Coordinates of N, CA and C in Angstrom, one line a residue:
X1453 N 0.8 -1.2 0.0 CA -0.1 -0.1 0.1 C 0.7 1.4 0.0
X1454 N 0.8 1.9 -1.1 CA 1.7 3.5 -1.0 C 0.9 4.3 0.0
X1455 N 1.9 5.2 0.7 CA 1.5 6.0 1.8 C 2.5 7.1 1.4
X1456 N 1.9 8.4 1.3 CA 2.8 9.6 1.9 C 2.6 10.2 3.2
X1457 N 3.3 10.6 4.0 CA 3.3 11.1 5.2 C 3.9 12.5 5.3
X1458 N 3.5 13.4 5.7 CA 3.9 14.7 5.9 C 4.1 15.0 7.4
X1459 N 5.0 15.8 7.6 CA 5.6 16.3 8.9 C 6.1 17.5 8.8
X1460 N 6.1 18.2 10.2 CA 7.1 19.2 10.1 C 6.3 20.8 10.4
X1461 N 4.8 20.5 10.1 CA 4.0 21.7 9.9 C 4.0 22.2 11.6
X1462 N 3.7 23.7 11.5 CA 3.5 24.0 13.2 C 3.2 25.5 13.2
X1463 N 3.0 26.3 14.1 CA 2.9 27.8 14.1 C 4.3 28.2 14.3
X1464 N 4.5 29.0 13.5 CA 5.5 30.1 13.3 C 5.4 31.4 13.2
X1465 N 6.6 32.3 13.8 CA 6.1 33.6 13.5 C 6.4 34.0 12.1
X1466 N 5.7 35.3 11.9 CA 6.4 35.7 10.5 C 7.7 36.2 10.6
X1467 N 8.4 35.7 9.2 CA 9.9 35.9 8.9 C 10.6 34.6 9.4
X1468 N 10.0 33.6 10.1 CA 10.2 32.4 10.5 C 10.6 31.3 9.6
X1469 N 11.0 30.2 9.9 CA 11.5 29.2 8.6 C 10.9 27.7 9.4
X1470 N 10.4 27.0 8.4 CA 10.2 25.5 8.8 C 10.8 24.5 7.7
X1471 N 11.0 23.4 7.9 CA 11.3 22.1 6.9 C 10.2 21.2 7.0
X1472 N 9.4 21.0 6.0 CA 8.5 20.0 6.1 C 9.2 18.6 5.5
X1473 N 8.8 17.5 5.8 CA 9.3 16.2 5.2 C 8.0 15.5 4.7
X1474 N 8.2 14.9 3.7 CA 7.2 14.0 3.1 C 7.9 12.5 2.9
X1475 N 7.4 11.6 3.2 CA 8.2 10.1 3.6 C 7.1 9.2 3.0
X1476 N 7.7 8.7 1.8 CA 7.1 7.7 0.9 C 7.3 6.3 1.3
X1477 N 6.3 5.5 1.3 CA 6.4 4.1 1.7 C 5.5 3.3 0.5
X1478 N 5.7 2.0 0.5 CA 4.9 1.2 -0.5 C 5.7 1.0 -1.6
X1479 N 6.3 1.6 -2.3 CA 7.3 1.8 -3.6 C 8.1 2.8 -3.8
X1480 N 9.1 2.5 -4.4 CA 10.3 3.7 -4.5 C 9.6 4.5 -5.7
X1481 N 10.0 5.8 -5.0 CA 9.4 6.9 -6.0 C 10.8 7.7 -6.6
X1482 N 12.0 7.2 -6.5 CA 13.4 7.8 -7.0 C 12.9 8.3 -8.4
X1483 N 12.4 7.2 -9.2 CA 12.1 7.8 -10.8 C 11.2 9.0 -11.0
X1484 N 10.3 9.3 -9.9 CA 9.5 10.2 -10.2 C 9.5 11.7 -9.6
X1485 N 8.6 12.5 -10.0 CA 8.3 13.7 -9.6 C 7.5 14.0 -8.2
X1486 N 8.3 14.4 -7.1 CA 7.6 14.9 -5.9 C 7.1 16.3 -6.0
X1487 N 6.1 16.5 -5.5 CA 5.8 17.8 -5.4 C 4.9 18.3 -4.4
X1488 N 4.8 19.5 -4.0 CA 4.2 20.1 -2.7 C 2.8 21.0 -3.3
X1489 N 1.7 21.1 -2.5 CA 0.8 21.7 -2.8 C 0.2 22.2 -1.4
X1490 N -0.5 23.3 -1.5 CA -1.1 23.9 -0.5 C -2.7 24.2 -0.4
X1491 N -3.1 24.1 0.5 CA -4.7 24.6 0.7 C -4.9 25.3 1.9
X1492 N -5.4 26.5 1.7 CA -5.7 27.7 2.9 C -7.4 27.3 3.0
X1493 N -8.0 27.5 4.2 CA -9.5 27.3 4.5 C -10.2 28.1 3.3
X1494 N -11.2 27.6 3.0 CA -12.1 28.3 1.9 C -11.5 28.4 0.4
X1495 N -10.3 28.2 0.3 CA -9.4 28.5 -1.0 C -9.1 27.1 -1.6
X1496 N -9.0 27.3 -3.3 CA -8.5 26.1 -3.9 C -7.2 25.5 -3.4
X1497 N -6.7 24.3 -3.8 CA -5.5 23.9 -3.4 C -4.5 24.6 -4.7
X1498 N -3.5 24.8 -4.2 CA -2.3 25.7 -5.0 C -1.1 24.8 -5.3
X1499 N -0.5 25.1 -6.2 CA 0.7 24.5 -6.4 C 1.7 25.4 -5.7
X1500 N 2.7 24.3 -5.2 CA 3.8 25.2 -4.3 C 5.2 24.6 -5.1
X1501 N 5.5 23.7 -5.4 CA 6.9 23.2 -6.0 C 7.1 21.8 -6.1
X1502 N 7.9 21.6 -7.1 CA 8.1 20.4 -7.5 C 9.5 19.8 -7.7
X1503 N 10.0 18.5 -7.5 CA 11.3 18.4 -7.9 C 11.3 17.1 -8.6
X1504 N 12.0 17.0 -9.7 CA 12.2 15.8 -10.4 C 13.3 14.8 -10.1
X1505 N 13.1 13.8 -10.7 CA 14.1 12.6 -10.1 C 15.7 13.0 -10.2
X1506 N 15.8 13.9 -11.3 CA 17.3 14.1 -11.4 C 17.4 15.3 -10.5
X1507 N 16.8 16.0 -9.9 CA 16.8 17.1 -9.2 C 16.5 18.6 -9.7
X1508 N 16.0 18.5 -10.9 CA 15.3 19.8 -11.5 C 14.3 20.0 -10.7
X1509 N 14.2 21.6 -10.3 CA 12.7 21.9 -9.5 C 12.2 23.2 -10.2
X1510 N 10.9 23.4 -10.0 CA 10.0 24.2 -10.3 C 9.3 25.1 -9.0
X1511 N 9.3 26.1 -8.9 CA 8.6 26.7 -7.8 C 7.5 27.7 -8.5
X1512 N 6.7 27.8 -7.5 CA 5.1 29.1 -7.8 C 5.9 30.3 -7.7
X1513 N 5.3 31.4 -8.3 CA 5.9 32.6 -8.2 C 5.7 33.2 -6.7
X1514 N 4.9 32.8 -5.8 CA 4.7 33.2 -4.6 C 5.8 32.6 -3.6
X1515 N 6.5 31.7 -3.8 CA 7.4 31.0 -2.8 C 8.9 31.2 -3.7
X1516 N 8.8 31.3 -4.8 CA 10.5 31.4 -5.5 C 11.4 32.3 -4.6
X1517 N 12.4 31.9 -4.3 CA 13.5 32.7 -3.5 C 13.5 32.3 -1.9
X1518 N 12.0 31.9 -1.7 CA 12.0 31.7 -0.3 C 12.0 30.1 0.3
X1519 N 11.5 29.5 -0.6 CA 11.3 27.8 -0.2 C 12.4 27.1 -1.2
X1520 N 12.9 26.1 -0.8 CA 13.9 25.1 -1.4 C 13.6 23.8 -1.2
X1521 N 13.4 23.0 -2.3 CA 13.1 21.6 -2.3 C 14.6 21.0 -2.2
X1522 N 14.3 19.5 -1.5 CA 15.2 18.5 -1.9 C 14.6 17.3 -1.6
X1523 N 15.4 16.3 -1.9 CA 15.0 14.9 -2.0 C 16.3 13.8 -1.6
X1524 N 15.8 13.0 -1.0 CA 16.7 11.8 -0.6 C 16.3 10.6 -0.8
X1525 N 16.5 10.1 -1.9 CA 16.2 9.1 -2.7 C 16.2 7.7 -2.0
X1526 N 17.3 7.8 -1.4 CA 17.7 6.5 -0.4 C 16.7 6.4 0.6
X1527 N 16.1 7.4 1.0 CA 15.3 7.2 2.2 C 13.7 7.4 1.8
X1528 N 13.6 7.6 0.2 CA 12.4 7.9 -0.4 C 11.6 9.3 0.1
X1529 N 12.4 10.2 0.6 CA 11.8 11.3 1.1 C 12.0 12.5 0.6
X1530 N 11.1 13.4 0.5 CA 11.2 14.9 0.1 C 11.0 16.0 1.1
X1531 N 11.6 16.9 0.7 CA 11.7 18.0 2.0 C 11.5 19.4 1.5
X1532 N 11.0 20.4 2.0 CA 10.5 21.3 1.8 C 11.2 22.6 2.9
X1533 N 12.4 23.4 2.3 CA 12.8 24.1 3.3 C 12.0 25.7 3.1
X1534 N 11.1 26.1 4.2 CA 10.5 27.3 4.0 C 11.0 28.3 4.7
X1535 N 11.6 29.4 4.2 CA 12.1 30.7 4.9 C 11.2 31.9 4.7
X1536 N 11.7 32.8 5.5 CA 10.8 34.1 5.2 C 9.3 33.9 5.2
X1537 N 8.8 33.4 6.1 CA 7.5 32.7 5.8 C 6.5 34.3 6.2
X1538 N 5.4 33.9 5.7 CA 4.2 35.1 5.8 C 3.0 34.8 6.2
X1539 N 2.5 35.5 6.8 CA 0.9 35.1 7.2 C 0.2 34.3 5.7
X1540 N 0.3 34.9 4.7 CA -0.2 34.2 3.7 C 0.0 32.8 3.3
X1541 N 1.1 32.2 3.9 CA 1.9 31.1 3.6 C 0.9 30.0 4.4
X1542 N 0.1 30.3 5.4 CA -0.4 29.6 6.2 C -1.7 28.7 5.5
X1543 N -1.5 27.7 5.4 CA -2.3 26.4 4.7 C -1.9 25.3 5.3
X1544 N -2.8 24.1 4.9 CA -2.3 22.6 4.7 C -1.3 22.4 3.8
X1545 N -0.2 22.1 4.1 CA 0.4 21.4 3.0 C 0.6 20.2 2.6
X1546 N 0.3 19.6 1.1 CA 0.4 18.4 1.0 C 1.3 17.9 0.0
X1547 N 1.9 16.7 0.1 CA 2.8 16.2 -0.8 C 2.3 15.3 -1.7
X1548 N 2.9 15.2 -3.1 CA 2.1 14.3 -4.0 C 3.2 13.7 -4.6
X1549 N 2.9 12.6 -5.6 CA 3.7 11.9 -6.4 C 3.2 12.1 -7.9
X1550 N 4.0 12.0 -8.9 CA 3.5 12.0 -10.0 C 4.5 11.0 -10.5
X1551 N 3.5 10.0 -11.3 CA 4.4 8.8 -11.9 C 4.8 9.1 -13.3
X1552 N 5.6 10.2 -13.2 CA 6.3 10.6 -14.5 C 7.4 11.2 -14.4
X1553 N 8.1 11.7 -15.3 CA 9.4 12.3 -15.4 C 9.4 13.7 -15.2
X1554 N 8.3 14.3 -15.7 CA 8.4 16.0 -16.0 C 7.6 16.3 -15.0
X1555 N 7.9 17.6 -14.4 CA 7.0 18.4 -13.6 C 6.0 18.8 -14.0
X1556 N 5.0 19.0 -13.3 CA 3.7 19.8 -13.6 C 3.3 20.2 -12.4
X1557 N 2.6 21.5 -12.7 CA 2.1 22.0 -11.7 C 0.5 21.9 -11.5
X1558 N 0.0 21.1 -12.3 CA -1.4 20.8 -12.4 C -1.8 19.5 -11.3
X1559 N -2.8 19.7 -10.4 CA -2.8 18.8 -9.5 C -3.3 17.5 -10.0
X1560 N -3.9 17.3 -10.9 CA -4.7 16.3 -11.6 C -3.4 15.0 -12.1
X1561 N -2.3 15.8 -12.6 CA -1.3 15.0 -12.9 C -0.8 14.3 -11.8
X1562 N -1.0 14.2 -10.6 CA -0.2 13.6 -9.5 C -1.1 12.3 -9.2
X1563 N -0.5 11.3 -8.6 CA -1.2 10.2 -8.6 C -1.3 9.6 -7.1
X1564 N -0.5 10.1 -6.4 CA -0.5 9.5 -5.1 C -0.6 11.1 -4.1
X1565 N -1.3 11.0 -2.9 CA -1.2 12.3 -2.1 C -1.1 11.7 -0.5
X1566 N -0.7 12.9 0.3 CA -0.5 12.7 1.4 C -1.8 13.1 2.3
X1567 N -1.8 13.1 3.3 CA -2.8 13.9 4.3 C -2.7 15.5 4.5
X1568 N -1.5 15.7 4.6 CA -1.1 17.2 4.6 C -0.5 17.2 6.4
X1569 N 0.0 18.5 6.3 CA 0.7 18.8 7.6 C 0.1 20.8 7.6
X1570 N -0.2 21.0 8.9 CA -0.8 22.3 8.9 C 0.5 23.2 9.3
X1571 N 0.6 24.2 8.5 CA 1.7 25.2 8.7 C 0.7 26.3 9.1
X1572 N 1.0 27.4 10.3 CA 0.3 28.4 10.4 C 1.4 29.4 10.7
X1573 N 1.3 30.7 10.0 CA 2.3 31.7 10.3 C 1.3 32.9 11.0
X1574 N 1.8 33.1 12.2 CA 1.1 34.3 12.9 C 2.0 34.6 14.1
X1575 N 1.7 35.9 14.4 CA 2.6 36.6 15.6 C 1.6 36.6 16.6

């Protein structure tokens, strides 16, 4: 059974940092794209960033320069380092895996999803 489990979300002050993790189990995801999306209350799910098997990365404009992706294929885990956090970054962050090699920002292109981890940016 395939599982994606996110962790690392918590309450943080504006300007602070967090590192989210997405641990995958049930199959190896090293050949595939791992992505992050977020959903704020009452809003649609938005693309945040994604990383390909070769390490290529793509970020949404809203997080470019503040968030950084990485992955450890040996651990089947992806990470999202979030710096200079803003209140508008508050959302449930979900990781997803796309069974393909090309990065997509369209959530319908992703095959597996985690349950999400809450990030709250507030003073």
